[in-house]
Short mmCIF file of C-alpha atoms in Angstrom, two decimals:
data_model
loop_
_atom_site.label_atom_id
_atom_site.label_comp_id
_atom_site.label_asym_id
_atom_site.label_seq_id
_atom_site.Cartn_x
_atom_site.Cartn_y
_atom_site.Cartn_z
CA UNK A 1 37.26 -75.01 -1.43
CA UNK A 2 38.25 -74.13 -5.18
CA UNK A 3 36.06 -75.58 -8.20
CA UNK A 4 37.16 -74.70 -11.54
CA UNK A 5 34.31 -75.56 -14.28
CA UNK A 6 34.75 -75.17 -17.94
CA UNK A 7 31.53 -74.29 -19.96
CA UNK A 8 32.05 -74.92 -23.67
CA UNK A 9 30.23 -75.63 -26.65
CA UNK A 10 28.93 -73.11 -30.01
CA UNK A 11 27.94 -69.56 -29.76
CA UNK A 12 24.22 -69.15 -29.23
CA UNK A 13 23.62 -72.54 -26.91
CA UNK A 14 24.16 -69.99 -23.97
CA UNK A 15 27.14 -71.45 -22.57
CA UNK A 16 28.89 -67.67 -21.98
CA UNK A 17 25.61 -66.89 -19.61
CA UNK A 18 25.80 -70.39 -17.90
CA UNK A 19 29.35 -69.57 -16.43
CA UNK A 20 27.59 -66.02 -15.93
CA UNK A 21 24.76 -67.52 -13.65
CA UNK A 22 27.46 -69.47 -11.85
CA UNK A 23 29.28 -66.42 -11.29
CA UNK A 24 26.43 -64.12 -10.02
CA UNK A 25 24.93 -66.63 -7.78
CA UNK A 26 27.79 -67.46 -6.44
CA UNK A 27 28.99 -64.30 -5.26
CA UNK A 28 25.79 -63.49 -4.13
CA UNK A 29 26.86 -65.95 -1.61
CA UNK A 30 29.42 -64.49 -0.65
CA UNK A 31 32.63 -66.45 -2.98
CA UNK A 32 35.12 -65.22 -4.99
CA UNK A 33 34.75 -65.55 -8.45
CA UNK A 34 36.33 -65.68 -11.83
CA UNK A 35 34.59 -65.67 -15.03
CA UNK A 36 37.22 -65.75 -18.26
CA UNK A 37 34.78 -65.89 -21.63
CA UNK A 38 36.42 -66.95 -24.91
CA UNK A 39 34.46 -66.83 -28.17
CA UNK A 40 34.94 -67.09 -31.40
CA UNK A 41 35.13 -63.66 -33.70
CA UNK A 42 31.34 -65.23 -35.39
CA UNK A 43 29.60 -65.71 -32.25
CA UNK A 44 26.56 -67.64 -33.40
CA UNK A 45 27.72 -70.91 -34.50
CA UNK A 46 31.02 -70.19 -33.91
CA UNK A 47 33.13 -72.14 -30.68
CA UNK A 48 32.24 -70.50 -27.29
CA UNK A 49 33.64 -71.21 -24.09
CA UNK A 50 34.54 -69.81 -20.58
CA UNK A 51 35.94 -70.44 -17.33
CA UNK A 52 34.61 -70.20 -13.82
CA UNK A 53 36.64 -70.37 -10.84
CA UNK A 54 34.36 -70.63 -7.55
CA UNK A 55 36.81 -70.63 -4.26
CA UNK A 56 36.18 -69.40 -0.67
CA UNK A 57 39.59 -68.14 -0.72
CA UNK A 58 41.27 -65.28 -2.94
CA UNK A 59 41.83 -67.08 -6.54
CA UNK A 60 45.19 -66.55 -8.10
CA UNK A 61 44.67 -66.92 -11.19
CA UNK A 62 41.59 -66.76 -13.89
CA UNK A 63 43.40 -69.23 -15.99
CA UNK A 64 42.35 -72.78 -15.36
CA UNK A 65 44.38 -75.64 -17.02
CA UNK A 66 42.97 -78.39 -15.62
CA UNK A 67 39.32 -77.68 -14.32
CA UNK A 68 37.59 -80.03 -12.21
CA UNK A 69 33.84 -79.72 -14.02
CA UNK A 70 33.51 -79.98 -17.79
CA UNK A 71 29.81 -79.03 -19.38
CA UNK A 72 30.60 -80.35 -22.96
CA UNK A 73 26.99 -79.00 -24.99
CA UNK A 74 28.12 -80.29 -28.35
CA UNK A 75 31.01 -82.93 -29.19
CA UNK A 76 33.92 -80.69 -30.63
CA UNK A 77 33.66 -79.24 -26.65
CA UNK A 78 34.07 -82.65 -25.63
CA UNK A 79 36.91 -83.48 -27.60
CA UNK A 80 38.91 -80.47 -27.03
CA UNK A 81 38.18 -80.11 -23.39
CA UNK A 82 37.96 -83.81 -22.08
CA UNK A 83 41.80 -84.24 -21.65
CA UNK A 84 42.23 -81.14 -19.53
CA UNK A 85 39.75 -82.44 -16.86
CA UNK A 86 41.44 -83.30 -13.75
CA UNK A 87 41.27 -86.97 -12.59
CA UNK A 88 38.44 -87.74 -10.55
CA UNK A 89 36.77 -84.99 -12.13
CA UNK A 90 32.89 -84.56 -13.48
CA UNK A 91 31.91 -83.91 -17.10
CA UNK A 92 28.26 -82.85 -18.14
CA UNK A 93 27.31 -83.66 -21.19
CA UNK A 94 24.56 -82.02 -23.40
CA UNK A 95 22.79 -85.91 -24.26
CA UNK A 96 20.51 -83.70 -26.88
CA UNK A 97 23.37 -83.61 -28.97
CA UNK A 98 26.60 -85.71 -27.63
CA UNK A 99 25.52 -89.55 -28.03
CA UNK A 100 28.99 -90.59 -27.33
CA UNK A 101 30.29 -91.07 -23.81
CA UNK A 102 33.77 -89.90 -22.52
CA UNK A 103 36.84 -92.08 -23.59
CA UNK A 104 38.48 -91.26 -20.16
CA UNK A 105 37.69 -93.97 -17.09
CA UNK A 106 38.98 -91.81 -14.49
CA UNK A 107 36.08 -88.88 -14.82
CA UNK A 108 32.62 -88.99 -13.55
CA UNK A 109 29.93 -87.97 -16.10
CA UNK A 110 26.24 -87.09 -16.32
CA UNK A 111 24.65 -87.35 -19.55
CA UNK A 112 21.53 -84.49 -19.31
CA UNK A 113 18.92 -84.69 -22.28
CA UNK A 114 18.76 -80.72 -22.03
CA UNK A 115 16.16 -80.33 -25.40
CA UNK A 116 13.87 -82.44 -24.21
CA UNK A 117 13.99 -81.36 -20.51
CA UNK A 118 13.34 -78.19 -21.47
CA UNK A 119 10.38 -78.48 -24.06
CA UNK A 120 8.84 -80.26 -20.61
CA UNK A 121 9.01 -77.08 -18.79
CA UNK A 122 7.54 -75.50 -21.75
CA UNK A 123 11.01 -73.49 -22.48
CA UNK A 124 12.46 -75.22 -25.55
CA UNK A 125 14.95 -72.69 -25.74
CA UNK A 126 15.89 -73.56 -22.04
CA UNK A 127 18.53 -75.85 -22.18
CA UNK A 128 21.65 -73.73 -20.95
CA UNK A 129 19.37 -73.04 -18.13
CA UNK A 130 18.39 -76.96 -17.47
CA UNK A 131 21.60 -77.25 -17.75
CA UNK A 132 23.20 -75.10 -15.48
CA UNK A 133 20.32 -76.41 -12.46
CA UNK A 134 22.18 -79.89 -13.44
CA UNK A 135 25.44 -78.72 -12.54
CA UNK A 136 24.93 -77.15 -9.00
CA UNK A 137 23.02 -79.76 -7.85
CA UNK A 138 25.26 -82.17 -8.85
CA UNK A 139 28.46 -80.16 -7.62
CA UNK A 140 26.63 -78.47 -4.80
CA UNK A 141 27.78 -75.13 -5.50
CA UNK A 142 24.65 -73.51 -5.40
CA UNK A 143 21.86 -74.36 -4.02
CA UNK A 144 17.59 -74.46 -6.46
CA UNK A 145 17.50 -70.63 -4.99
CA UNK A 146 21.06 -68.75 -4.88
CA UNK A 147 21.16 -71.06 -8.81
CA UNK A 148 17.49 -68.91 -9.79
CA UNK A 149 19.09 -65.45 -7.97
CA UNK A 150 22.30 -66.32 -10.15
CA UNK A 151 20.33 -66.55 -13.23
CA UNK A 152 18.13 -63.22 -12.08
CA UNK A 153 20.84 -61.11 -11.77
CA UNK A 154 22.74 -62.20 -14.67
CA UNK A 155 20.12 -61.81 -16.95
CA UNK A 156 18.96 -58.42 -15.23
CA UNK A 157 16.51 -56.40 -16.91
CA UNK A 158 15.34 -59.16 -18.76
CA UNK A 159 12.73 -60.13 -16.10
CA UNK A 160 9.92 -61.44 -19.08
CA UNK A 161 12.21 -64.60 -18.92
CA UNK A 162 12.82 -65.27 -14.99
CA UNK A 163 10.00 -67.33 -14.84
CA UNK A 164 10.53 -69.89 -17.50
CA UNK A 165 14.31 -69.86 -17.16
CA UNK A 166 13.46 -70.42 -13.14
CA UNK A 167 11.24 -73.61 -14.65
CA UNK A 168 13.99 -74.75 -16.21
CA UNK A 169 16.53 -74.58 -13.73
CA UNK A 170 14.47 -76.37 -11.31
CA UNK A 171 14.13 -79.30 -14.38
CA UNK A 172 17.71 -79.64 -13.96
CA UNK A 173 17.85 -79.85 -10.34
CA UNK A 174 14.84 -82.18 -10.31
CA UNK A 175 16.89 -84.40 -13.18
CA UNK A 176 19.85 -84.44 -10.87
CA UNK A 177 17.88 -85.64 -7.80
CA UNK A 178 15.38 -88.13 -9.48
CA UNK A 179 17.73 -89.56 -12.12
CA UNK A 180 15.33 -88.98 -14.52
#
């Protein structure tokens, strides 16, 4: 098993700590990881983006070309990104933001109102972490609890936010399984 997923969108929607949750939880269960950031020299505002590369074999390379996962959180992501997606593979899209749908017919997508979802949980700034609960339990990577150990141990020393981001993860996994 190998899953490459590209996070991308601007700097301060919390895409770099959405691979970084991915990352943590999933070598807390026992994978190999790879986690390449890229981010533009004004951070907030500015383009942000990074790769993860979950496999239960050794990975060969950080670099992923053609990922199988796209989270697109505002639509310059989705433009730039949507044509390296594999065929067959599964876009997220931020629906708070991105009205548009994909142009490609050959991808799966999930459009996930992440603003909203959040300000449910009572976490409006949330979203990356609604977010990221979408996208394991859609792809199955992680499961509600190694996704909320990710997210503690990425995010360690923060604990003053593990409860609400844990809200909001389980928003996302809850959107996933109830459609709504």
């Amino acid at each position: 098993m190998i899953t490459r997923t590209t996070f991308a969108g601007f700097g301060g929607q919390g895409v770099l700590l959405m691979g970084y949750v991915l990352s943590h939880g999933a070598m807390h269960k026992g994978l190999n990881i790879t986690y390449f950031p890229s981010y533009g020299a004004e951070m907030r505002g500015g383009t942000a983006n990074c790769t993860v590369t979950v496999s239960d074999k050794k990975i060969a390379s950080p670099v992923a070309s053609n990922p199988d996962v796209l989270v697109a959180m505002n639509g310059p992501s989705l433009d730039k990104f949507e044509p390296t997606i594999i065929k067959g593979g599964l876009i997220f899209l931020n629906a708070s933001l991105i009205s548009e749908t994909p142009s490609r017919t050959d991808v799966e997508f999930l459009q996930v109102p992440i603003v909203e979802l959040a300000k449910e949980v009572g976490n409006a700034r949330g979203g990356n972490m609604v977010m990221i609960g979408a996208v394991c339990a859609k792809t199955g990577l992680l499961s509600l609890e190694e996704t909320v150990e990710g997210m503690q141990a990425a995010m360690k020393g923060k604990d003053k936010f593990f409860e609400a981001n844990q809200k909001a993860i389980e928003r996302g996994f809850a959107f996933v399984k109830d459609g709504k």
